[in-house]
mmCIF file of C-alpha atoms in Angstrom:
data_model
loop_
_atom_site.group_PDB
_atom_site.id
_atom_site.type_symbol
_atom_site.label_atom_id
_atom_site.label_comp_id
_atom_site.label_asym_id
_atom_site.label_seq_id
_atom_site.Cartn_x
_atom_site.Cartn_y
_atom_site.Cartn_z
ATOM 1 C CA UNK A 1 -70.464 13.399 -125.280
ATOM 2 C CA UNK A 2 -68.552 14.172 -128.432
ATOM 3 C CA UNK A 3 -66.574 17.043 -127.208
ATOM 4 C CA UNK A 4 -65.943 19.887 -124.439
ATOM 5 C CA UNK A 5 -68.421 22.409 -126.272
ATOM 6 C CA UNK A 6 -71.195 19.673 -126.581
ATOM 7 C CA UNK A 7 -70.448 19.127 -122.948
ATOM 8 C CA UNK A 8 -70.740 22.452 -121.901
ATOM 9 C CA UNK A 9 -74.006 23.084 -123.514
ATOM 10 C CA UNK A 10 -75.603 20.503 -122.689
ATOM 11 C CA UNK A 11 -74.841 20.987 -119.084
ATOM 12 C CA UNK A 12 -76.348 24.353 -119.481
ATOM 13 C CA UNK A 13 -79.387 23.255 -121.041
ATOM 14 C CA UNK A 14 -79.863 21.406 -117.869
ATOM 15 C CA UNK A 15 -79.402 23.718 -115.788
ATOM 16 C CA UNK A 16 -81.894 26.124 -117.554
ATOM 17 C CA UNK A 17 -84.305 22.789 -117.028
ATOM 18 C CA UNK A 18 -83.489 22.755 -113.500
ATOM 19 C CA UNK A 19 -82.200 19.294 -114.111
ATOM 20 C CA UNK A 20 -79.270 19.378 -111.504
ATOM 21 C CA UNK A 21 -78.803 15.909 -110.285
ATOM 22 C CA UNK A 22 -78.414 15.011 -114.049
ATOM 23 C CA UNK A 23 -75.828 18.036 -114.751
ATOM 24 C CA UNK A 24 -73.736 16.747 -111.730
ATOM 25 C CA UNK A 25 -73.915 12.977 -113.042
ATOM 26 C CA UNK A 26 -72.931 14.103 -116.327
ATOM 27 C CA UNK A 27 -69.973 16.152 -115.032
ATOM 28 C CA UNK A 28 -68.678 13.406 -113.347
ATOM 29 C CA UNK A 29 -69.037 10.975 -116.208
ATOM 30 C CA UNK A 30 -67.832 13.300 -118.164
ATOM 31 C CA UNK A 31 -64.509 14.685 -116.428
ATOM 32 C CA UNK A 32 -61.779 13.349 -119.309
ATOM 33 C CA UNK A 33 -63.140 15.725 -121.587
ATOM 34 C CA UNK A 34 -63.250 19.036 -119.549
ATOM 35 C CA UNK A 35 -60.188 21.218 -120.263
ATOM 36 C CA UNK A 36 -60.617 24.455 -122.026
ATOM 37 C CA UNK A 37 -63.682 25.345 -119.949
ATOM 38 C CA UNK A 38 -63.079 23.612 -116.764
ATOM 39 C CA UNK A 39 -63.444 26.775 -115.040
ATOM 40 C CA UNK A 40 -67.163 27.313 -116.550
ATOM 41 C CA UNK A 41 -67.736 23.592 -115.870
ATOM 42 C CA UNK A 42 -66.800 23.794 -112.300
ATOM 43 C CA UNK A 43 -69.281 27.177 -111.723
ATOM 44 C CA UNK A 44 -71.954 24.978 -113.027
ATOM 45 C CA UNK A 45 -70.709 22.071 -110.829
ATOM 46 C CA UNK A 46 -70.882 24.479 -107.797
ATOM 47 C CA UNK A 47 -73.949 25.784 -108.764
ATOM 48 C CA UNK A 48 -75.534 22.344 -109.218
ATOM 49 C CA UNK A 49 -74.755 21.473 -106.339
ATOM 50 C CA UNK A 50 -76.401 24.283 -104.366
ATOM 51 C CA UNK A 51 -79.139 24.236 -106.192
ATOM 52 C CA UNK A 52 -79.552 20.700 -104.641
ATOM 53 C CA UNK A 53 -78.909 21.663 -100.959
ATOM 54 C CA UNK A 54 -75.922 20.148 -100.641
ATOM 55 C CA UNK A 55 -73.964 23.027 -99.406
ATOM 56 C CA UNK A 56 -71.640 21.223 -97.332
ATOM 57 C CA UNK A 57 -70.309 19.202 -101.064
ATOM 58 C CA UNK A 58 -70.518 22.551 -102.380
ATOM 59 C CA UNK A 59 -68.535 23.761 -99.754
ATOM 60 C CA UNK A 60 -65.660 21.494 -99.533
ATOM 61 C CA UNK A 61 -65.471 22.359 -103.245
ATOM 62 C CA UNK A 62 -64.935 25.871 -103.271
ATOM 63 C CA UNK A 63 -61.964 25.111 -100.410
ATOM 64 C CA UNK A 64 -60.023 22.635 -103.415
ATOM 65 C CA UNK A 65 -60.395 25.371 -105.765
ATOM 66 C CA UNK A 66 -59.224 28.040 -103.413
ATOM 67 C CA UNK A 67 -56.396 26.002 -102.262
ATOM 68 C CA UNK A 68 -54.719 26.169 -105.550
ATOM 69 C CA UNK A 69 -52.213 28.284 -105.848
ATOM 70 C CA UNK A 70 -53.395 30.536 -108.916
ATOM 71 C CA UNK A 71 -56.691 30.959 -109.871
ATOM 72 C CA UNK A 72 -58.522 33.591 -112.547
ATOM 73 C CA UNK A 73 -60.154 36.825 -110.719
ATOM 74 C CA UNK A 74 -63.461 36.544 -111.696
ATOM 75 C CA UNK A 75 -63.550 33.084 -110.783
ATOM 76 C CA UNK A 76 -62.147 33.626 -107.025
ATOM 77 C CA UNK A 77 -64.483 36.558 -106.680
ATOM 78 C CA UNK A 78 -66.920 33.599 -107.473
ATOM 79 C CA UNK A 79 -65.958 31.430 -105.306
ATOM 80 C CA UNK A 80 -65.900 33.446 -102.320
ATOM 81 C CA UNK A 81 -69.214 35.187 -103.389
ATOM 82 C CA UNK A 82 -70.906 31.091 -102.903
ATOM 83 C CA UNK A 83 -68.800 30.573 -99.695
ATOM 84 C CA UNK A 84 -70.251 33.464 -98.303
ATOM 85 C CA UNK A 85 -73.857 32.790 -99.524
ATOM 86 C CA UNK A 86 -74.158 29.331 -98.207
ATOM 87 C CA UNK A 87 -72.278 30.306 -94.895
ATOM 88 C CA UNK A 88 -74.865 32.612 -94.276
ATOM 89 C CA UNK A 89 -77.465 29.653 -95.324
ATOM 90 C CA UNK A 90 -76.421 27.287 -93.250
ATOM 91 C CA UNK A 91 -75.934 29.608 -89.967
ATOM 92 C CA UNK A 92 -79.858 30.880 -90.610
ATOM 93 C CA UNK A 93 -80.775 27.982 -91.682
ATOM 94 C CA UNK A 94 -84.269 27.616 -89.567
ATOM 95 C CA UNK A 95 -86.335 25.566 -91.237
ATOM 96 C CA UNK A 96 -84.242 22.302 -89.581
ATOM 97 C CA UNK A 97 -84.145 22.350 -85.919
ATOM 98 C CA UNK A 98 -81.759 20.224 -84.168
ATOM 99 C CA UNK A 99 -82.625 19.211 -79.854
ATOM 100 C CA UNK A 100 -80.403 17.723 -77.527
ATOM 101 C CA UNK A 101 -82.195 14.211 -78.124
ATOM 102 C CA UNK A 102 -80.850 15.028 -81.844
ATOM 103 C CA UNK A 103 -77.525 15.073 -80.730
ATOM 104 C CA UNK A 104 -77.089 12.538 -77.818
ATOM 105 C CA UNK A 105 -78.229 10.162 -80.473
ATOM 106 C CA UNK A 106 -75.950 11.617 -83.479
ATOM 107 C CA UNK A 107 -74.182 8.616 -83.668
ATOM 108 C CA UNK A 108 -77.796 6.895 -85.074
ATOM 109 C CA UNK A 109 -77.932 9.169 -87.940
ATOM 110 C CA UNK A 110 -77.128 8.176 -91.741
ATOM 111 C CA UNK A 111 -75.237 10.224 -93.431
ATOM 112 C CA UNK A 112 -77.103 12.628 -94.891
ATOM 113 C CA UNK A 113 -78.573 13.529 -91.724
ATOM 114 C CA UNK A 114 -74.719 14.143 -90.389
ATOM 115 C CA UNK A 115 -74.142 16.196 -93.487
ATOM 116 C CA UNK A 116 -76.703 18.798 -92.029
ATOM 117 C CA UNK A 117 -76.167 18.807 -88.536
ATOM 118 C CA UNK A 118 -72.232 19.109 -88.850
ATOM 119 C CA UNK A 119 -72.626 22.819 -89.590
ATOM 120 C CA UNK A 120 -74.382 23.086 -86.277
ATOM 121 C CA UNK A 121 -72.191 21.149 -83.846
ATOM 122 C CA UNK A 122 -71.297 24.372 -82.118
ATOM 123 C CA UNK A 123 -74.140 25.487 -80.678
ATOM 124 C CA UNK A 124 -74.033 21.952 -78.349
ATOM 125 C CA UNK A 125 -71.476 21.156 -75.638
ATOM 126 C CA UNK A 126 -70.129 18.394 -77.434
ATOM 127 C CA UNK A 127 -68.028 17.234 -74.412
ATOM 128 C CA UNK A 128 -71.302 15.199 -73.612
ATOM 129 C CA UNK A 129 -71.233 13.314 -76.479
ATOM 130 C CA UNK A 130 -67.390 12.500 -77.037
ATOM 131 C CA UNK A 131 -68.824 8.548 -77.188
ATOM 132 C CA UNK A 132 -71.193 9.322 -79.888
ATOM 133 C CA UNK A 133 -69.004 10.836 -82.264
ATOM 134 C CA UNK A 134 -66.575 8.033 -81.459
ATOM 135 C CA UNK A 135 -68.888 5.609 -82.540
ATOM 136 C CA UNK A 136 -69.015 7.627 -85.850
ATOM 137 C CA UNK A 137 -65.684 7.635 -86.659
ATOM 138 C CA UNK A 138 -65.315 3.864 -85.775
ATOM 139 C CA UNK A 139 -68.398 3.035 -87.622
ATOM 140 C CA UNK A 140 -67.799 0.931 -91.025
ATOM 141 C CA UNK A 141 -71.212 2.562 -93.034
ATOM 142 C CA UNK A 142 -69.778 6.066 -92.397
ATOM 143 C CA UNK A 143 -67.540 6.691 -95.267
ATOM 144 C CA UNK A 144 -64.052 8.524 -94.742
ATOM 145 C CA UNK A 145 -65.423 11.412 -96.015
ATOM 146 C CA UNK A 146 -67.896 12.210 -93.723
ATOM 147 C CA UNK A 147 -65.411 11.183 -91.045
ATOM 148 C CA UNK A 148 -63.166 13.751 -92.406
ATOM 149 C CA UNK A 149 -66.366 16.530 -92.473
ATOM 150 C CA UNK A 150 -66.616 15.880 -88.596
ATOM 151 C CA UNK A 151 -63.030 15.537 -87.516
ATOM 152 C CA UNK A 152 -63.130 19.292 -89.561
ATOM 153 C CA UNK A 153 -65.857 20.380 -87.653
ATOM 154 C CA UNK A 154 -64.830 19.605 -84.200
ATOM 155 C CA UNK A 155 -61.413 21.086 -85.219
ATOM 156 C CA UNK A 156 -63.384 24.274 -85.862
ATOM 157 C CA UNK A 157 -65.210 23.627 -82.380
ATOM 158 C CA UNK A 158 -61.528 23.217 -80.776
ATOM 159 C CA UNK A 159 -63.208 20.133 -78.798
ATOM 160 C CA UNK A 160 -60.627 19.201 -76.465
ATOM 161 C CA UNK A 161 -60.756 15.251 -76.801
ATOM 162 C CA UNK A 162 -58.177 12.489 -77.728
ATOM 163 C CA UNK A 163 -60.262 10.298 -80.531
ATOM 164 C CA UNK A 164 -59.278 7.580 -83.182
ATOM 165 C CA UNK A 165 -59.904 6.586 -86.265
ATOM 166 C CA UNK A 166 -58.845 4.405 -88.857
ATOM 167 C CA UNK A 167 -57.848 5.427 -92.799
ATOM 168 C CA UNK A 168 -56.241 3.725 -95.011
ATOM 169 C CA UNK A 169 -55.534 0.623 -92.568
ATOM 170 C CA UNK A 170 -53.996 3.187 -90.101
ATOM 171 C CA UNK A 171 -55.517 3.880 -86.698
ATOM 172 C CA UNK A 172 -54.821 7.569 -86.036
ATOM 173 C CA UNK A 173 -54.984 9.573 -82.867
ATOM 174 C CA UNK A 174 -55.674 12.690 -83.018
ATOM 175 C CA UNK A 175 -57.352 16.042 -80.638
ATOM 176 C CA UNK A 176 -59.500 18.424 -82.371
ATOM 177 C CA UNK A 177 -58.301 21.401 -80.372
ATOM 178 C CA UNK A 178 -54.586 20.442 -82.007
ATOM 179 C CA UNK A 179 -55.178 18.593 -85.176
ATOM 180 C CA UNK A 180 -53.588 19.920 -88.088
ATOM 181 C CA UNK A 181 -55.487 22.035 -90.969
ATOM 182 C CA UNK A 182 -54.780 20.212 -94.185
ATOM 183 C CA UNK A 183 -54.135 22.935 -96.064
ATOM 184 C CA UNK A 184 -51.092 23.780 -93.931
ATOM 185 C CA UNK A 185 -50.358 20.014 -93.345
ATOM 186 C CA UNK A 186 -47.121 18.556 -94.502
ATOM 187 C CA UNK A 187 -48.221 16.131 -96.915
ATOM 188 C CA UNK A 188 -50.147 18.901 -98.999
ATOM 189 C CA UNK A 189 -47.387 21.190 -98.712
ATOM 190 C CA UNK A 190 -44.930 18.760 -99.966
ATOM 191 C CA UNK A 191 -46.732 17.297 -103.274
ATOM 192 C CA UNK A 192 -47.783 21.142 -103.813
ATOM 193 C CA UNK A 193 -44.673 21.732 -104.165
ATOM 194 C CA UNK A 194 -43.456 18.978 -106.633
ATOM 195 C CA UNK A 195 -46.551 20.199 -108.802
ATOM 196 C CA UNK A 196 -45.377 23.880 -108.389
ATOM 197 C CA UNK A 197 -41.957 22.254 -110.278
ATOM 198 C CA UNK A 198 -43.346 20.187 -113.137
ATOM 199 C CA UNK A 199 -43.550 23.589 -115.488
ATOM 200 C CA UNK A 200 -46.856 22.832 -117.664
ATOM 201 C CA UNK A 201 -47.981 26.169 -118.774
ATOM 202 C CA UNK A 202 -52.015 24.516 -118.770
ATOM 203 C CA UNK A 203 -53.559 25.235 -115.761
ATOM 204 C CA UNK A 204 -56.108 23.344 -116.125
ATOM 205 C CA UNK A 205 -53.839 20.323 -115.997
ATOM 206 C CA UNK A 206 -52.311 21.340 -113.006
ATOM 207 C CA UNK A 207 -55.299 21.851 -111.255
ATOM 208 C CA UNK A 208 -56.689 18.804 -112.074
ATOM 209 C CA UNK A 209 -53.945 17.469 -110.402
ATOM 210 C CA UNK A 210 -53.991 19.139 -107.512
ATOM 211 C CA UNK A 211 -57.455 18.024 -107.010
ATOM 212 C CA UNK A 212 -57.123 14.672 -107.375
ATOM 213 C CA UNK A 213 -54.201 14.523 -104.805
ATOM 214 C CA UNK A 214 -56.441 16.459 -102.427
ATOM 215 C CA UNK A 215 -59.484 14.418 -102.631
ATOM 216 C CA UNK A 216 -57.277 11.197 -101.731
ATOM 217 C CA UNK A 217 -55.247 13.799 -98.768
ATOM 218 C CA UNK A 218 -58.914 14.241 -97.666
ATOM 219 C CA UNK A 219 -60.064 10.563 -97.653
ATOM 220 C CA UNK A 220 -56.975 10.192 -95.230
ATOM 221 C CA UNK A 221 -57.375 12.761 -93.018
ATOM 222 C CA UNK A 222 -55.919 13.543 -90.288
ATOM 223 C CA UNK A 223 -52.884 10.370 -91.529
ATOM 224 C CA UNK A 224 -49.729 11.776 -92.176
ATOM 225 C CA UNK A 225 -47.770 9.701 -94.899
ATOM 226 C CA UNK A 226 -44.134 9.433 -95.289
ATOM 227 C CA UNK A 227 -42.594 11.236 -98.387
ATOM 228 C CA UNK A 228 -42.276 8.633 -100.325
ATOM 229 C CA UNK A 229 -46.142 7.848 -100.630
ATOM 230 C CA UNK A 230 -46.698 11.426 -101.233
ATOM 231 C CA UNK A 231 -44.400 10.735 -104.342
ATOM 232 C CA UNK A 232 -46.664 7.827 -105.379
ATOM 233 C CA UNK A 233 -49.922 9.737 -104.454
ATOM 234 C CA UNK A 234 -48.566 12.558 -106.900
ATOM 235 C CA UNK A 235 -47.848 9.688 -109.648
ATOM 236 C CA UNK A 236 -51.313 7.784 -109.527
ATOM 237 C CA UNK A 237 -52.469 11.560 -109.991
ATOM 238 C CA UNK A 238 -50.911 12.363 -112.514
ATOM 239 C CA UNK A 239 -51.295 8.775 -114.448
ATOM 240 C CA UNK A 240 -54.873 9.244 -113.886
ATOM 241 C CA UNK A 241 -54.791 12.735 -115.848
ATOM 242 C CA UNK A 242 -52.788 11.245 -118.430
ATOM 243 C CA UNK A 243 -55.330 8.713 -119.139
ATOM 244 C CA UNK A 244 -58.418 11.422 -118.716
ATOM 245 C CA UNK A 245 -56.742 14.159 -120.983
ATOM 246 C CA UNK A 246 -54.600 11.609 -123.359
ATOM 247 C CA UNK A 247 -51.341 13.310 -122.374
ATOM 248 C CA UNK A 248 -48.416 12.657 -121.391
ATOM 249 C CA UNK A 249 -47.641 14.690 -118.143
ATOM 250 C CA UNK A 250 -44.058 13.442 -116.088
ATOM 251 C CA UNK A 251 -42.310 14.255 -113.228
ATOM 252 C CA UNK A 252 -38.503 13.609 -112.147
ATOM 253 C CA UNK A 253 -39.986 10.221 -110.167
ATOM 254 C CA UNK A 254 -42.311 9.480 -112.305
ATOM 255 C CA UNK A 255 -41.056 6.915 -114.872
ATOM 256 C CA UNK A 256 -39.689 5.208 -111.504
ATOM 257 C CA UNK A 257 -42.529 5.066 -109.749
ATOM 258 C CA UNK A 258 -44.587 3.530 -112.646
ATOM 259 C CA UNK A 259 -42.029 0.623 -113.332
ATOM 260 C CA UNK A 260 -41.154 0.003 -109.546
ATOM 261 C CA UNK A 261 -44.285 0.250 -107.837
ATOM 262 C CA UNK A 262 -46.802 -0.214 -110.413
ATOM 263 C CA UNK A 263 -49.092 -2.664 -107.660
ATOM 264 C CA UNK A 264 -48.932 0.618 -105.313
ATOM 265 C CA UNK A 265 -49.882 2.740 -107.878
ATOM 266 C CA UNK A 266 -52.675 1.229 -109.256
ATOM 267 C CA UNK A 267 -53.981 0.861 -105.474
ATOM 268 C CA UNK A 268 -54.221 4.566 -105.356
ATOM 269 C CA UNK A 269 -55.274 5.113 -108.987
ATOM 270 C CA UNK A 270 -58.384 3.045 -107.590
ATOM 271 C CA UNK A 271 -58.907 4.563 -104.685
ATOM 272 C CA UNK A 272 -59.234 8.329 -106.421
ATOM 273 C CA UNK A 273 -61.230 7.128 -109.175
ATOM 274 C CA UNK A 274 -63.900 5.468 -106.376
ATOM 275 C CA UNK A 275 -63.861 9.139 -104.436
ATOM 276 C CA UNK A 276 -64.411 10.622 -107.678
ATOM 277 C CA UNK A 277 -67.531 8.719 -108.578
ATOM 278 C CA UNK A 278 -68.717 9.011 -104.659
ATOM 279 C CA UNK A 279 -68.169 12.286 -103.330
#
């Protein structure tokens, strides 16, 4: 692609060709060039992505871009108008049934058969099956974001259950009935916060941002980091963007960061860019 504009409608001339796993490949090759129109690029990212069933990806998506802390009118009322739509989609959702037998054996499933039984872990008494989902979460071919989709859903469930799991090298105890929501967490409070002060008058930028810290926040879920990793999260952001968007964004540890932990950074940098080209 040559260009945002070229992007743009070329993405929708495959969406008018129904052509949705392309559009979604091509977003995400294409990312370094959205700016102007990220907020039409991201309806047709959403809409991609229902169009392809994956409501629960299209879910967690509409949550980042609600989380931010200013968004455009008419793309909220989107965004709550799809949240709505594919709640109600995946709570009548009949044409996959789920038994008993499903669930005792959930912890044989790949993951794109946990991706559609998540949204129906409530109607089970999950107490039964506390060494099932264990075996999930300590299973090495379940990625951390799927882990992160079902610690969320038995937080939702309130299953009252002391589990583990390891991120990022960490092994983290945690209860569903008490684990923290991230959006209220203290990590994701803190680097909002530091974005909130960096003063760039693009959105766009700041969002992206924002999303990029999230995505790595979510690949860590439920960890809680220490400050000064939430200062190098928000750096290998931010030198990500700069790269993407040939800017040159900063922030009052930035230039520190960069020339004392460079090694750190770059271990981040790498771990975000691998989410991005996964999730």
């Amino acid at each position: 692609m040559k260009d945002e504009k070229q992007l743009y409608d070329y993405l929708l001339n495959l969406k008018n060709n129904k052509q949705y796993q392309l559009g979604l490949d091509v977003i995400n090759e294409n990312e370094h060039l959205i700016e102007k129109k990220y907020y039409d690029i991201t309806r047709l990212k959403i809409e991609f992505l229902i169009s392809l069933n994956k409501y629960m990806d299209a879910l967690l998506l509409i949550k980042q871009e609600k989380n931010v802390p200013y968004i455009p009118l008419d793309f909220e009322k989107f965004l709550n108008d799809n949240y709505d739509n594919i709640s109600r989609k995946l709570n009548d959702k009949k044409t996959v049934k789920f038994s008993y037998e499903d669930i005792e054996n959930i912890d044989q499933l790949d993951e794109k058969s946990l991706l559609m039984i998540l949204p129906r872990l409530s109607e089970f008494n999950l107490i039964r099956i506390t060494n099932q989902l264990q075996n999930i979460l300590d299973s090495d071919n379940i990625s951390n974001y799927i882990k992160t989709l079902l610690i969320a859903a038995l937080s939702d469930y309130k299953l009252d259950y002391n589990f583990k799991v390891i991120k990022d090298g960490v092994t983290i105890k945690f209860n569903p009935s008490t684990v923290f929501d991230i959006r209220n967490g203290e990590n994701y409070l803190y680097i909002q916060s530091k974005i909130n002060k960096i003063g760039l008058d693009e959105y766009n930028v700041i969002n992206l941002i924002s999303r990029l810290t999230i995505y790595y926040l979510l690949d860590i879920y439920p960890l809680i980091v220490d400050y000064t990793t939430c200062d190098l999260i928000l750096t290998s952001a931010i030198y990500l963007v700069n790269q993407m968007l040939s800017i040159d964004v900063k922030w009052e540890k930035y230039d520190e960061n960069i020339t004392n932990d460079i090694d750190k950074v770059n271990k981040i940098c790498k771990k975000i860019n691998y989410l991005l080209e996964t999730i």
